[in-house]
Amino acid sequence: MDVTYSDDPTVVKRSAAEDYTNHVVPLTWRSSTRSLSMAWYSLLSGMFYLVTAATLTATVGAVDALIGIVLACAIYGVLGFVFSKFAARTGLTAFLFSQRLFGTRGAVIASIILAATGIYYAVFEISVAAEAFHAYFGWFDLWLWYALVIVLNLPLVMGGVRKWMDKGNRVLLPVYVIGLLVAVLVANAGNRDAFGWIRQAPAGPGNLAAPGWLYVCFVYLGILVFVLFTMDFARMGRPQDVRVNGLVTFGPLFYVLTLLGNGLAGILIAYSGKFLGAASEATVLTTIVALLGGWGILFIWVNQARVNAGNLYVASINLVVCFRKLFRIRLSRIGATLLCGAVAYLMILTDVPSYLLLALAWQGVFVAGWIGIALVHIAMSRKSPGATLPEFRPGRLASVAASTWLWVAVSVLGILFNQYGGAIGRTWSTPATLLVAAGAYAVIYRRQSRTVVLRRQHDPRDEVADIWAARVKCHVCAESYAAVEMDRDPRSTELKAICASCAGLSREFHRACVAEHESRQRDPAAGKRVTT
């Protein structure tokens, strides 16, 4: 192998925008806690948090709403800590980890879901902001405002986490926080009963199929996709920062500020405007503009620009994966970002809200299944040889694992439960899917581990002193990547080294790897199968 101990200049230059989308993130490309938190905290913004809290408060009462939000913060805080620590230790995206869980082809389902969800969320924020600008200024047709908002969003995403997203959001974060605080203070300036909202009673008994506080918590489980988002950001974290990032950047503090902080602001604004029971993104934005005037318009733009930076970043890196796996096309992340913007614009011009909510509900069930399976895998593999670094290389995994069919089956059942189970199904489908998927995967875990990992020789990881420090040149793209992701190409007589990205593009490569595995399976002297 051609081994060096310094970064390939060509790779480093490209990574300014690509962020190692199709590769393991080397330790030399990891971000500081401050940089990573500024990029991730773009998702702290969003009208969803304000509107959801106000609506739920009117539905179940203020006390139950707050209990449910705090419980959701605790759940997401734990999940954020676990998955951010795992991503920083391994350098893996949600897709690369999914290859170990579901095989090289089964994993693409996760990327499709992430790409679609990121675009869907962006569509909501873009459409609401554009409509607010159109109503305030009165210029141009609405379709032009949609285009303008998208064009203003894209530059915040193209530069990658280290080169631009963190810096842009560092500037915009204070504007959002100060704007929200001012809106709350102005809205309640003349309110003699500032704490009247806490006595808000439920609108009626309703048919929630759960206690009010538990119903609220389950509603917030609708954004479980944030856990997958976490992996795509947290892989940039330094291993020595896992505790700080787990608690502050991706864990409890982030969700307290995002769900509870924004939620309280939404409740106070809606309560002061006497539309607590009829809160919507439109009513909240109209109230903020009425209270702050032109500064309210600035607040709206900052809000949607920040949250869409996160949405479009996740969508773009997963769209790159989808094109690579489904069409064998090397799409740059800048190209993927532009494509995400174009798709979002076309969706806005259609009657997308009529089916977006349904699509998001279905995707939420699939995400719950993924999280249940991933949690069990992390827990049950702690004492295995691959606990530190699960096998993710395309040439050492089967195309489709048994867990793929399990995931799909459980998710389809969850969707049917959601659609036809009445109030019980709508309330319990997400947590039920997560628990069933986790339990079913725990049953098949050991058999799955024996069948999904291919049994092959000549591992480059065994040929270098430090798999993270060593850079090995790929014989296909002629670029050098960390030895941790490199494999041997059985198609070449010299078994030349090949990187994870090039390996994932070639069906012939994978067939050759499967053939090697099958020949070793027939050789009783080859030793035991290694499972990681």
Short mmCIF file of C-alpha atoms in Angstrom, two decimals:
data_model
loop_
_atom_site.label_atom_id
_atom_site.label_comp_id
_atom_site.label_asym_id
_atom_site.label_seq_id
_atom_site.Cartn_x
_atom_site.Cartn_y
_atom_site.Cartn_z
CA MET A 1 0.00 0.00 0.00
CA ASP A 2 0.98 3.60 -0.57
CA VAL A 3 0.92 4.90 3.02
CA THR A 4 1.52 8.45 4.26
CA TYR A 5 0.91 10.21 7.55
CA SER A 6 -0.38 13.55 6.33
CA ASP A 7 -3.64 14.62 4.71
CA ASP A 8 -3.97 14.49 0.95
CA PRO A 9 -4.10 18.19 -0.21
CA THR A 10 -6.65 17.36 -2.91
CA VAL A 11 -8.95 15.72 -0.39
CA VAL A 12 -8.59 18.59 2.08
CA LYS A 13 -9.43 21.17 -0.57
CA ARG A 14 -12.57 19.30 -1.65
CA SER A 15 -13.64 18.69 1.91
CA ALA A 16 -14.10 22.41 2.49
CA ALA A 17 -17.51 21.90 0.87
CA GLU A 18 -17.90 18.11 0.90
CA ASP A 19 -17.23 17.50 4.62
CA TYR A 20 -16.16 13.90 3.85
CA THR A 21 -19.74 13.08 2.87
CA ASN A 22 -18.88 9.60 1.54
CA HIS A 23 -15.97 8.93 3.88
CA VAL A 24 -15.09 8.59 7.53
CA VAL A 25 -14.19 11.97 9.00
CA PRO A 26 -10.48 11.83 9.95
CA LEU A 27 -9.36 13.23 13.29
CA THR A 28 -7.57 16.11 11.52
CA TRP A 29 -10.90 17.38 10.16
CA ARG A 30 -12.77 17.41 13.46
CA SER A 31 -14.27 20.69 14.71
CA SER A 32 -13.94 22.41 18.06
CA THR A 33 -16.89 22.33 20.43
CA ARG A 34 -17.63 25.99 19.72
CA SER A 35 -17.58 25.56 15.95
CA LEU A 36 -19.71 22.41 16.02
CA SER A 37 -22.25 23.88 18.44
CA MET A 38 -22.74 26.96 16.26
CA ALA A 39 -23.45 24.77 13.23
CA TRP A 40 -25.80 22.42 15.10
CA TYR A 41 -27.63 25.19 16.94
CA SER A 42 -28.98 26.34 13.58
CA LEU A 43 -31.74 23.81 14.35
CA LEU A 44 -32.61 25.68 17.55
CA SER A 45 -34.69 28.07 15.42
CA GLY A 46 -38.08 27.14 14.00
CA MET A 47 -41.69 28.23 14.22
CA PHE A 48 -42.64 24.59 14.80
CA TYR A 49 -41.48 24.73 18.42
CA LEU A 50 -43.45 27.89 19.19
CA VAL A 51 -46.65 26.76 17.50
CA THR A 52 -46.59 23.18 18.82
CA ALA A 53 -46.21 24.24 22.45
CA ALA A 54 -49.01 26.82 22.17
CA THR A 55 -51.37 24.34 20.50
CA LEU A 56 -50.66 21.58 23.02
CA THR A 57 -51.12 23.96 25.95
CA ALA A 58 -54.63 24.73 24.73
CA THR A 59 -55.29 21.02 24.23
CA VAL A 60 -54.06 19.49 27.51
CA GLY A 61 -53.49 22.49 29.77
CA ALA A 62 -50.30 24.33 30.70
CA VAL A 63 -49.13 22.00 33.48
CA ASP A 64 -49.43 18.81 31.44
CA ALA A 65 -47.88 20.55 28.43
CA LEU A 66 -44.82 21.59 30.45
CA ILE A 67 -44.44 18.12 31.99
CA GLY A 68 -44.62 16.54 28.54
CA ILE A 69 -42.06 18.96 27.08
CA VAL A 70 -39.64 18.36 29.96
CA LEU A 71 -40.02 14.59 29.50
CA ALA A 72 -39.33 14.99 25.77
CA CYS A 73 -36.22 17.06 26.60
CA ALA A 74 -34.99 14.23 28.84
CA ILE A 75 -35.56 11.56 26.16
CA TYR A 76 -33.91 13.58 23.42
CA GLY A 77 -31.11 14.58 25.76
CA VAL A 78 -30.23 10.92 26.39
CA LEU A 79 -30.52 9.99 22.71
CA GLY A 80 -28.42 13.00 21.70
CA PHE A 81 -25.71 12.05 24.18
CA VAL A 82 -25.58 8.39 23.08
CA PHE A 83 -25.58 8.99 19.33
CA SER A 84 -23.27 12.03 19.36
CA LYS A 85 -20.72 10.07 21.40
CA PHE A 86 -20.97 7.12 19.01
CA ALA A 87 -20.64 9.34 15.91
CA ALA A 88 -17.60 11.18 17.28
CA ARG A 89 -15.88 7.94 18.22
CA THR A 90 -16.47 6.33 14.81
CA GLY A 91 -16.59 9.31 12.41
CA LEU A 92 -19.61 7.70 10.72
CA THR A 93 -22.64 9.34 9.15
CA ALA A 94 -26.08 7.84 9.74
CA PHE A 95 -25.77 6.17 6.33
CA LEU A 96 -22.37 4.57 6.98
CA PHE A 97 -23.58 3.22 10.31
CA SER A 98 -26.78 2.00 8.62
CA GLN A 99 -24.64 -0.13 6.30
CA ARG A 100 -23.64 -2.21 9.32
CA LEU A 101 -27.26 -2.43 10.46
CA PHE A 102 -28.98 -3.13 7.15
CA GLY A 103 -26.32 -4.00 4.56
CA THR A 104 -24.92 -1.86 1.75
CA ARG A 105 -28.20 -1.60 -0.15
CA GLY A 106 -30.62 -1.68 2.76
CA ALA A 107 -28.87 1.35 4.28
CA VAL A 108 -29.93 3.60 1.42
CA ILE A 109 -33.46 3.68 2.88
CA ALA A 110 -32.10 5.76 5.77
CA SER A 111 -30.51 8.25 3.36
CA ILE A 112 -33.69 8.56 1.31
CA ILE A 113 -35.66 9.30 4.48
CA LEU A 114 -33.12 11.87 5.69
CA ALA A 115 -32.88 13.64 2.33
CA ALA A 116 -36.67 13.79 1.96
CA THR A 117 -37.23 14.93 5.55
CA GLY A 118 -34.63 17.70 5.29
CA ILE A 119 -36.28 18.99 2.11
CA TYR A 120 -39.78 18.71 3.60
CA TYR A 121 -38.80 20.72 6.67
CA ALA A 122 -37.15 23.31 4.46
CA VAL A 123 -40.32 23.62 2.37
CA PHE A 124 -42.36 24.51 5.45
CA GLU A 125 -39.95 27.18 6.64
CA ILE A 126 -39.41 28.68 3.16
CA SER A 127 -43.11 28.90 2.38
CA VAL A 128 -44.04 30.55 5.69
CA ALA A 129 -41.20 33.10 5.47
CA ALA A 130 -41.97 33.95 1.85
CA GLU A 131 -45.65 34.49 2.63
CA ALA A 132 -44.73 36.77 5.55
CA PHE A 133 -42.41 38.85 3.32
CA HIS A 134 -45.05 39.05 0.60
CA ALA A 135 -47.70 40.21 3.07
CA TYR A 136 -45.40 42.84 4.64
CA PHE A 137 -43.80 44.35 1.53
CA GLY A 138 -46.51 43.69 -1.04
CA TRP A 139 -43.95 43.53 -3.85
CA PHE A 140 -43.72 40.88 -6.55
CA ASP A 141 -45.73 37.72 -6.88
CA LEU A 142 -45.52 35.05 -4.21
CA TRP A 143 -43.65 32.61 -6.46
CA LEU A 144 -40.82 35.14 -6.72
CA TRP A 145 -40.58 35.44 -2.94
CA TYR A 146 -40.28 31.66 -2.70
CA ALA A 147 -37.36 31.76 -5.11
CA LEU A 148 -35.71 34.68 -3.32
CA VAL A 149 -35.88 33.00 0.09
CA ILE A 150 -34.33 29.81 -1.32
CA VAL A 151 -31.54 31.73 -3.04
CA LEU A 152 -30.72 33.51 0.23
CA ASN A 153 -30.65 30.15 2.07
CA LEU A 154 -28.25 28.27 -0.17
CA PRO A 155 -24.99 30.16 0.56
CA LEU A 156 -25.30 29.30 4.27
CA VAL A 157 -25.15 25.60 3.41
CA MET A 158 -22.62 25.30 0.59
CA GLY A 159 -19.46 25.91 2.58
CA GLY A 160 -19.77 22.94 4.92
CA VAL A 161 -19.70 22.89 8.71
CA ARG A 162 -16.09 23.97 9.30
CA LYS A 163 -15.77 26.57 6.57
CA TRP A 164 -19.01 28.51 6.72
CA MET A 165 -22.06 27.11 8.53
CA ASP A 166 -20.61 27.61 12.00
CA LYS A 167 -19.52 31.18 11.23
CA GLY A 168 -22.80 32.21 9.62
CA ASN A 169 -24.89 30.82 12.45
CA ARG A 170 -22.61 32.39 15.05
CA VAL A 171 -23.64 35.78 13.67
CA LEU A 172 -27.33 34.94 13.31
CA LEU A 173 -27.87 33.20 16.67
CA PRO A 174 -27.85 36.39 18.81
CA VAL A 175 -30.28 38.05 16.39
CA TYR A 176 -32.71 35.15 16.78
CA VAL A 177 -32.44 34.96 20.59
CA ILE A 178 -32.71 38.71 21.14
CA GLY A 179 -35.56 38.99 18.64
CA LEU A 180 -37.54 36.24 20.37
CA LEU A 181 -36.99 37.74 23.83
CA VAL A 182 -38.03 41.20 22.64
CA ALA A 183 -41.16 39.77 20.99
CA VAL A 184 -42.15 38.04 24.24
CA LEU A 185 -41.50 41.16 26.35
CA VAL A 186 -43.38 43.50 24.01
CA ALA A 187 -46.29 41.06 23.69
CA ASN A 188 -46.69 40.90 27.47
CA ALA A 189 -45.83 44.52 28.28
CA GLY A 190 -49.42 45.50 29.06
CA ASN A 191 -50.49 42.18 30.48
CA ARG A 192 -51.42 42.54 34.16
CA ASP A 193 -51.69 38.79 34.64
CA ALA A 194 -48.27 37.73 33.34
CA PHE A 195 -48.63 34.22 34.79
CA GLY A 196 -52.19 33.62 33.73
CA TRP A 197 -51.05 31.17 31.06
CA ILE A 198 -49.88 28.70 33.70
CA ARG A 199 -53.51 28.31 34.79
CA GLN A 200 -54.61 27.45 31.28
CA ALA A 201 -57.03 24.54 31.55
CA PRO A 202 -57.47 21.83 28.90
CA ALA A 203 -59.86 22.69 26.08
CA GLY A 204 -61.86 19.55 26.79
CA PRO A 205 -61.50 15.87 27.59
CA GLY A 206 -60.81 14.97 23.96
CA ASN A 207 -59.78 11.52 22.78
CA LEU A 208 -56.02 11.57 23.27
CA ALA A 209 -55.68 7.86 24.14
CA ALA A 210 -53.09 8.80 26.79
CA PRO A 211 -52.68 11.13 29.78
CA GLY A 212 -52.18 14.71 28.66
CA TRP A 213 -48.50 14.93 29.62
CA LEU A 214 -47.71 11.62 27.88
CA TYR A 215 -49.64 12.70 24.79
CA VAL A 216 -47.50 15.85 24.60
CA CYS A 217 -44.31 13.82 24.89
CA PHE A 218 -45.45 11.52 22.08
CA VAL A 219 -46.21 14.50 19.85
CA TYR A 220 -42.62 15.67 20.24
CA LEU A 221 -41.40 12.20 19.28
CA GLY A 222 -42.51 13.23 15.80
CA ILE A 223 -39.11 14.90 15.38
CA LEU A 224 -37.08 11.77 16.19
CA VAL A 225 -35.32 12.34 12.88
CA PHE A 226 -33.18 14.81 14.86
CA VAL A 227 -31.35 11.77 16.21
CA LEU A 228 -30.22 10.85 12.69
CA PHE A 229 -29.42 14.52 12.03
CA THR A 230 -27.23 14.35 15.15
CA MET A 231 -25.00 11.66 13.67
CA ASP A 232 -24.41 13.64 10.47
CA PHE A 233 -23.20 16.62 12.52
CA ALA A 234 -21.60 14.90 15.54
CA ARG A 235 -19.20 12.85 13.37
CA MET A 236 -17.28 16.15 13.12
CA GLY A 237 -16.70 16.24 16.87
CA ARG A 238 -13.34 15.53 18.47
CA PRO A 239 -13.20 12.35 20.60
CA GLN A 240 -11.89 14.31 23.59
CA ASP A 241 -14.97 16.56 23.44
CA VAL A 242 -17.61 13.82 23.54
CA ARG A 243 -18.80 14.64 27.05
CA VAL A 244 -19.18 18.37 26.43
CA ASN A 245 -20.77 17.83 23.03
CA GLY A 246 -23.02 15.11 24.44
CA LEU A 247 -24.34 17.31 27.24
CA VAL A 248 -24.24 20.80 25.71
CA THR A 249 -24.12 20.65 21.92
CA PHE A 250 -26.33 17.66 21.10
CA GLY A 251 -27.77 16.69 24.46
CA PRO A 252 -29.96 18.02 27.29
CA LEU A 253 -28.99 21.72 27.08
CA PHE A 254 -29.80 21.93 23.37
CA TYR A 255 -33.24 20.39 23.83
CA VAL A 256 -34.06 22.46 26.91
CA LEU A 257 -33.35 25.61 24.88
CA THR A 258 -35.02 24.31 21.71
CA LEU A 259 -38.14 22.60 23.00
CA LEU A 260 -38.72 24.23 26.38
CA GLY A 261 -37.28 27.69 25.69
CA ASN A 262 -38.96 28.14 22.31
CA GLY A 263 -42.09 26.46 23.65
CA LEU A 264 -42.45 28.92 26.51
CA ALA A 265 -41.94 31.81 24.10
CA GLY A 266 -44.65 30.46 21.81
CA ILE A 267 -47.08 29.98 24.70
CA LEU A 268 -46.51 33.53 26.00
CA ILE A 269 -46.89 35.14 22.57
CA ALA A 270 -50.03 33.15 21.77
CA TYR A 271 -51.53 33.75 25.24
CA SER A 272 -50.96 37.51 25.06
CA GLY A 273 -52.50 37.59 21.58
CA LYS A 274 -55.47 35.51 22.76
CA PHE A 275 -54.99 32.87 20.06
CA LEU A 276 -53.58 30.10 22.23
CA GLY A 277 -56.13 27.58 20.96
CA ALA A 278 -55.76 28.62 17.32
CA ALA A 279 -52.01 29.03 17.06
CA SER A 280 -50.39 28.47 13.69
CA GLU A 281 -47.16 29.55 12.04
CA ALA A 282 -49.11 32.28 10.24
CA THR A 283 -50.67 33.71 13.41
CA VAL A 284 -47.37 33.66 15.33
CA LEU A 285 -45.48 35.35 12.49
CA THR A 286 -48.25 37.93 11.97
CA THR A 287 -48.13 38.77 15.68
CA ILE A 288 -44.33 39.13 15.68
CA VAL A 289 -44.42 41.44 12.65
CA ALA A 290 -47.20 43.50 14.26
CA LEU A 291 -45.17 43.81 17.46
CA LEU A 292 -41.73 44.49 15.94
CA GLY A 293 -42.43 45.87 12.46
CA GLY A 294 -39.38 45.73 10.20
CA TRP A 295 -37.33 44.09 12.96
CA GLY A 296 -39.93 41.34 12.99
CA ILE A 297 -39.26 40.69 9.29
CA LEU A 298 -35.52 40.47 10.07
CA PHE A 299 -36.33 38.01 12.86
CA ILE A 300 -38.38 35.84 10.51
CA TRP A 301 -35.62 35.73 7.91
CA VAL A 302 -32.99 34.86 10.54
CA ASN A 303 -35.26 32.17 11.99
CA GLN A 304 -35.88 30.36 8.72
CA ALA A 305 -32.34 30.89 7.38
CA ARG A 306 -30.81 29.31 10.47
CA VAL A 307 -33.07 26.28 10.64
CA ASN A 308 -32.88 25.71 6.89
CA ALA A 309 -29.08 25.72 7.07
CA GLY A 310 -29.38 22.53 9.13
CA ASN A 311 -32.25 21.09 7.08
CA LEU A 312 -30.57 21.59 3.71
CA TYR A 313 -27.16 20.44 4.98
CA VAL A 314 -28.54 17.07 6.07
CA ALA A 315 -30.65 16.81 2.92
CA SER A 316 -27.68 17.56 0.66
CA ILE A 317 -25.20 15.08 2.17
CA ASN A 318 -27.80 12.32 2.05
CA LEU A 319 -28.81 13.22 -1.50
CA VAL A 320 -25.15 12.72 -2.46
CA VAL A 321 -25.35 9.22 -0.96
CA CYS A 322 -28.64 8.45 -2.74
CA PHE A 323 -27.22 9.40 -6.14
CA ARG A 324 -24.08 7.38 -5.49
CA LYS A 325 -25.90 4.24 -4.33
CA LEU A 326 -28.94 4.32 -6.61
CA PHE A 327 -27.56 5.79 -9.84
CA ARG A 328 -23.77 5.33 -9.46
CA ILE A 329 -23.36 9.09 -10.00
CA ARG A 330 -20.77 11.14 -8.11
CA LEU A 331 -22.80 14.23 -7.19
CA SER A 332 -20.89 17.01 -5.42
CA ARG A 333 -22.41 18.36 -2.23
CA ILE A 334 -22.70 21.82 -3.78
CA GLY A 335 -24.57 20.25 -6.68
CA ALA A 336 -26.75 18.35 -4.20
CA THR A 337 -27.48 21.59 -2.32
CA LEU A 338 -28.60 23.31 -5.52
CA LEU A 339 -30.74 20.30 -6.40
CA CYS A 340 -32.33 20.37 -2.93
CA GLY A 341 -33.19 24.03 -3.46
CA ALA A 342 -34.73 23.29 -6.86
CA VAL A 343 -36.78 20.36 -5.51
CA ALA A 344 -37.97 22.45 -2.56
CA TYR A 345 -39.05 25.24 -4.94
CA LEU A 346 -41.02 22.85 -7.16
CA MET A 347 -42.71 21.32 -4.11
CA ILE A 348 -43.74 24.75 -2.82
CA LEU A 349 -45.41 25.54 -6.17
CA THR A 350 -47.59 22.44 -5.80
CA ASP A 351 -50.22 21.81 -3.13
CA VAL A 352 -47.58 20.20 -1.00
CA PRO A 353 -49.14 20.73 2.47
CA SER A 354 -51.96 18.39 1.50
CA TYR A 355 -49.63 15.38 1.60
CA LEU A 356 -46.51 16.58 3.40
CA LEU A 357 -47.90 16.03 6.88
CA LEU A 358 -48.90 12.50 5.98
CA ALA A 359 -45.48 11.80 4.45
CA LEU A 360 -43.73 13.14 7.55
CA ALA A 361 -45.91 10.98 9.81
CA TRP A 362 -44.96 7.88 7.82
CA GLN A 363 -41.29 8.79 7.80
CA GLY A 364 -41.44 9.40 11.54
CA VAL A 365 -42.50 5.77 12.02
CA PHE A 366 -39.55 4.54 9.90
CA VAL A 367 -37.18 6.74 11.90
CA ALA A 368 -38.53 5.33 15.18
CA GLY A 369 -37.79 1.82 13.90
CA TRP A 370 -34.24 2.84 12.92
CA ILE A 371 -33.57 4.32 16.36
CA GLY A 372 -34.86 1.21 18.14
CA ILE A 373 -32.59 -1.04 16.07
CA ALA A 374 -29.58 1.28 16.36
CA LEU A 375 -29.90 1.58 20.15
CA VAL A 376 -30.04 -2.18 20.60
CA HIS A 377 -27.05 -2.65 18.30
CA ILE A 378 -24.94 -0.10 20.22
CA ALA A 379 -25.91 -1.67 23.55
CA MET A 380 -25.46 -5.32 22.55
CA SER A 381 -22.19 -4.79 20.68
CA ARG A 382 -20.39 -3.09 23.56
CA LYS A 383 -18.38 -6.20 24.42
CA SER A 384 -17.84 -7.44 20.86
CA PRO A 385 -14.57 -7.00 18.93
CA GLY A 386 -16.21 -4.24 16.86
CA ALA A 387 -17.59 -2.21 19.73
CA THR A 388 -15.11 0.62 19.17
CA LEU A 389 -15.66 0.72 15.43
CA PRO A 390 -18.45 -1.26 13.75
CA GLU A 391 -17.76 -2.71 10.31
CA PHE A 392 -19.11 -0.31 7.70
CA ARG A 393 -16.93 -0.91 4.64
CA PRO A 394 -18.99 -1.91 1.58
CA GLY A 395 -16.66 -4.79 0.66
CA ARG A 396 -17.10 -6.45 4.04
CA LEU A 397 -20.88 -6.35 4.37
CA ALA A 398 -23.77 -8.17 2.71
CA SER A 399 -26.03 -6.25 0.32
CA VAL A 400 -29.18 -6.66 2.39
CA ALA A 401 -29.35 -7.84 6.00
CA ALA A 402 -32.23 -9.63 7.71
CA SER A 403 -32.75 -6.53 9.84
CA THR A 404 -33.72 -4.59 6.70
CA TRP A 405 -36.83 -6.73 6.27
CA LEU A 406 -37.49 -6.49 9.99
CA TRP A 407 -37.21 -2.69 9.86
CA VAL A 408 -39.51 -2.40 6.85
CA ALA A 409 -42.08 -4.85 8.24
CA VAL A 410 -42.27 -3.21 11.66
CA SER A 411 -42.46 0.26 10.09
CA VAL A 412 -45.27 -0.75 7.72
CA LEU A 413 -47.19 -2.16 10.67
CA GLY A 414 -46.57 1.11 12.51
CA ILE A 415 -47.90 3.11 9.56
CA LEU A 416 -51.03 0.93 9.37
CA PHE A 417 -51.51 1.36 13.12
CA ASN A 418 -51.17 5.13 12.69
CA GLN A 419 -53.61 5.27 9.78
CA TYR A 420 -56.30 2.84 10.94
CA GLY A 421 -55.88 2.63 14.70
CA GLY A 422 -57.93 5.72 15.44
CA ALA A 423 -56.82 7.95 18.29
CA ILE A 424 -54.83 5.11 19.86
CA GLY A 425 -52.90 4.53 16.65
CA ARG A 426 -52.15 8.23 16.10
CA THR A 427 -50.90 8.58 19.67
CA TRP A 428 -49.00 5.33 20.18
CA SER A 429 -47.71 4.34 16.72
CA THR A 430 -44.30 6.01 17.06
CA PRO A 431 -43.28 4.72 20.52
CA ALA A 432 -44.81 1.32 19.73
CA THR A 433 -42.75 1.03 16.52
CA LEU A 434 -39.56 1.96 18.37
CA LEU A 435 -40.12 -0.63 21.10
CA VAL A 436 -41.19 -3.44 18.74
CA ALA A 437 -38.24 -2.81 16.41
CA ALA A 438 -35.83 -2.80 19.35
CA GLY A 439 -37.23 -6.02 20.79
CA ALA A 440 -37.28 -7.82 17.45
CA TYR A 441 -33.72 -6.78 16.60
CA ALA A 442 -32.50 -7.95 20.01
CA VAL A 443 -33.87 -11.41 19.16
CA ILE A 444 -32.08 -11.65 15.80
CA TYR A 445 -28.93 -9.69 16.73
CA ARG A 446 -26.50 -12.59 17.03
CA ARG A 447 -27.67 -14.34 13.87
CA GLN A 448 -27.65 -11.01 12.03
CA SER A 449 -24.06 -10.37 13.10
CA ARG A 450 -22.97 -13.75 11.73
CA THR A 451 -24.57 -13.19 8.32
CA VAL A 452 -24.18 -9.51 7.51
CA VAL A 453 -20.38 -9.27 7.95
CA LEU A 454 -18.43 -10.91 5.12
CA ARG A 455 -15.52 -13.13 6.07
CA ARG A 456 -12.49 -11.87 4.17
CA GLN A 457 -8.72 -11.73 4.49
CA HIS A 458 -6.13 -8.99 3.88
CA ASP A 459 -7.48 -6.14 5.96
CA PRO A 460 -5.53 -2.85 5.54
CA ARG A 461 -6.33 -2.00 9.14
CA ASP A 462 -3.99 -4.81 10.20
CA GLU A 463 -1.15 -3.45 8.09
CA VAL A 464 -0.68 0.01 9.66
CA ALA A 465 0.30 1.06 13.15
CA ASP A 466 -2.51 3.61 13.58
CA ILE A 467 -5.67 3.27 11.47
CA TRP A 468 -6.64 6.90 12.15
CA ALA A 469 -3.27 8.53 11.51
CA ALA A 470 -2.23 6.54 8.41
CA ARG A 471 -3.46 7.69 4.98
CA VAL A 472 -3.70 5.03 2.26
CA LYS A 473 -3.93 5.82 -1.44
CA CYS A 474 -6.94 4.41 -3.30
CA HIS A 475 -6.01 2.75 -6.59
CA VAL A 476 -9.31 3.90 -8.20
CA CYS A 477 -9.53 7.63 -7.39
CA ALA A 478 -5.79 8.02 -6.59
CA GLU A 479 -6.64 9.93 -3.40
CA SER A 480 -5.52 9.09 0.13
CA TYR A 481 -7.94 8.50 3.00
CA ALA A 482 -7.64 7.29 6.59
CA ALA A 483 -6.75 3.61 6.79
CA VAL A 484 -9.81 3.04 8.96
CA GLU A 485 -12.03 3.06 5.86
CA MET A 486 -9.72 1.35 3.35
CA ASP A 487 -10.17 -2.15 1.99
CA ARG A 488 -8.39 -4.53 -0.41
CA ASP A 489 -9.79 -4.90 -3.93
CA PRO A 490 -10.04 -8.64 -4.78
CA ARG A 491 -10.44 -7.79 -8.48
CA SER A 492 -6.80 -6.71 -8.73
CA THR A 493 -4.00 -9.29 -8.72
CA GLU A 494 -2.05 -7.21 -6.18
CA LEU A 495 -5.16 -6.71 -3.99
CA LYS A 496 -4.75 -2.95 -4.27
CA ALA A 497 -6.26 -0.60 -1.69
CA ILE A 498 -9.65 0.99 -2.33
CA CYS A 499 -11.51 3.69 -0.37
CA ALA A 500 -15.05 3.35 1.00
CA SER A 501 -16.52 5.71 -1.60
CA CYS A 502 -15.07 3.94 -4.65
CA ALA A 503 -15.92 0.55 -3.13
CA GLY A 504 -19.53 1.62 -2.69
CA LEU A 505 -19.81 2.64 -6.35
CA SER A 506 -18.82 -0.69 -7.90
CA ARG A 507 -21.15 -3.68 -8.10
CA GLU A 508 -18.32 -5.76 -9.57
CA PHE A 509 -16.19 -5.03 -6.52
CA HIS A 510 -18.92 -6.20 -4.18
CA ARG A 511 -19.53 -9.36 -6.19
CA ALA A 512 -15.83 -10.20 -5.96
CA CYS A 513 -15.91 -9.65 -2.19
CA VAL A 514 -18.95 -11.91 -1.81
CA ALA A 515 -17.18 -14.57 -3.91
CA GLU A 516 -14.15 -14.40 -1.60
CA HIS A 517 -16.42 -14.71 1.42
CA GLU A 518 -18.19 -17.75 -0.02
CA SER A 519 -14.90 -19.48 -0.83
CA ARG A 520 -13.73 -18.96 2.75
CA GLN A 521 -17.04 -20.28 4.03
CA ARG A 522 -16.33 -23.54 2.22
CA ASP A 523 -12.83 -23.76 3.73
CA PRO A 524 -13.08 -25.38 7.18
CA ALA A 525 -9.49 -24.34 7.97
CA ALA A 526 -10.21 -20.67 7.56
CA GLY A 527 -11.15 -20.22 11.18
CA LYS A 528 -14.14 -18.65 12.84
CA ARG A 529 -16.12 -15.88 11.28
CA VAL A 530 -15.33 -12.47 12.69
CA THR A 531 -18.37 -10.47 13.77
CA THR A 532 -18.27 -6.76 14.45
#
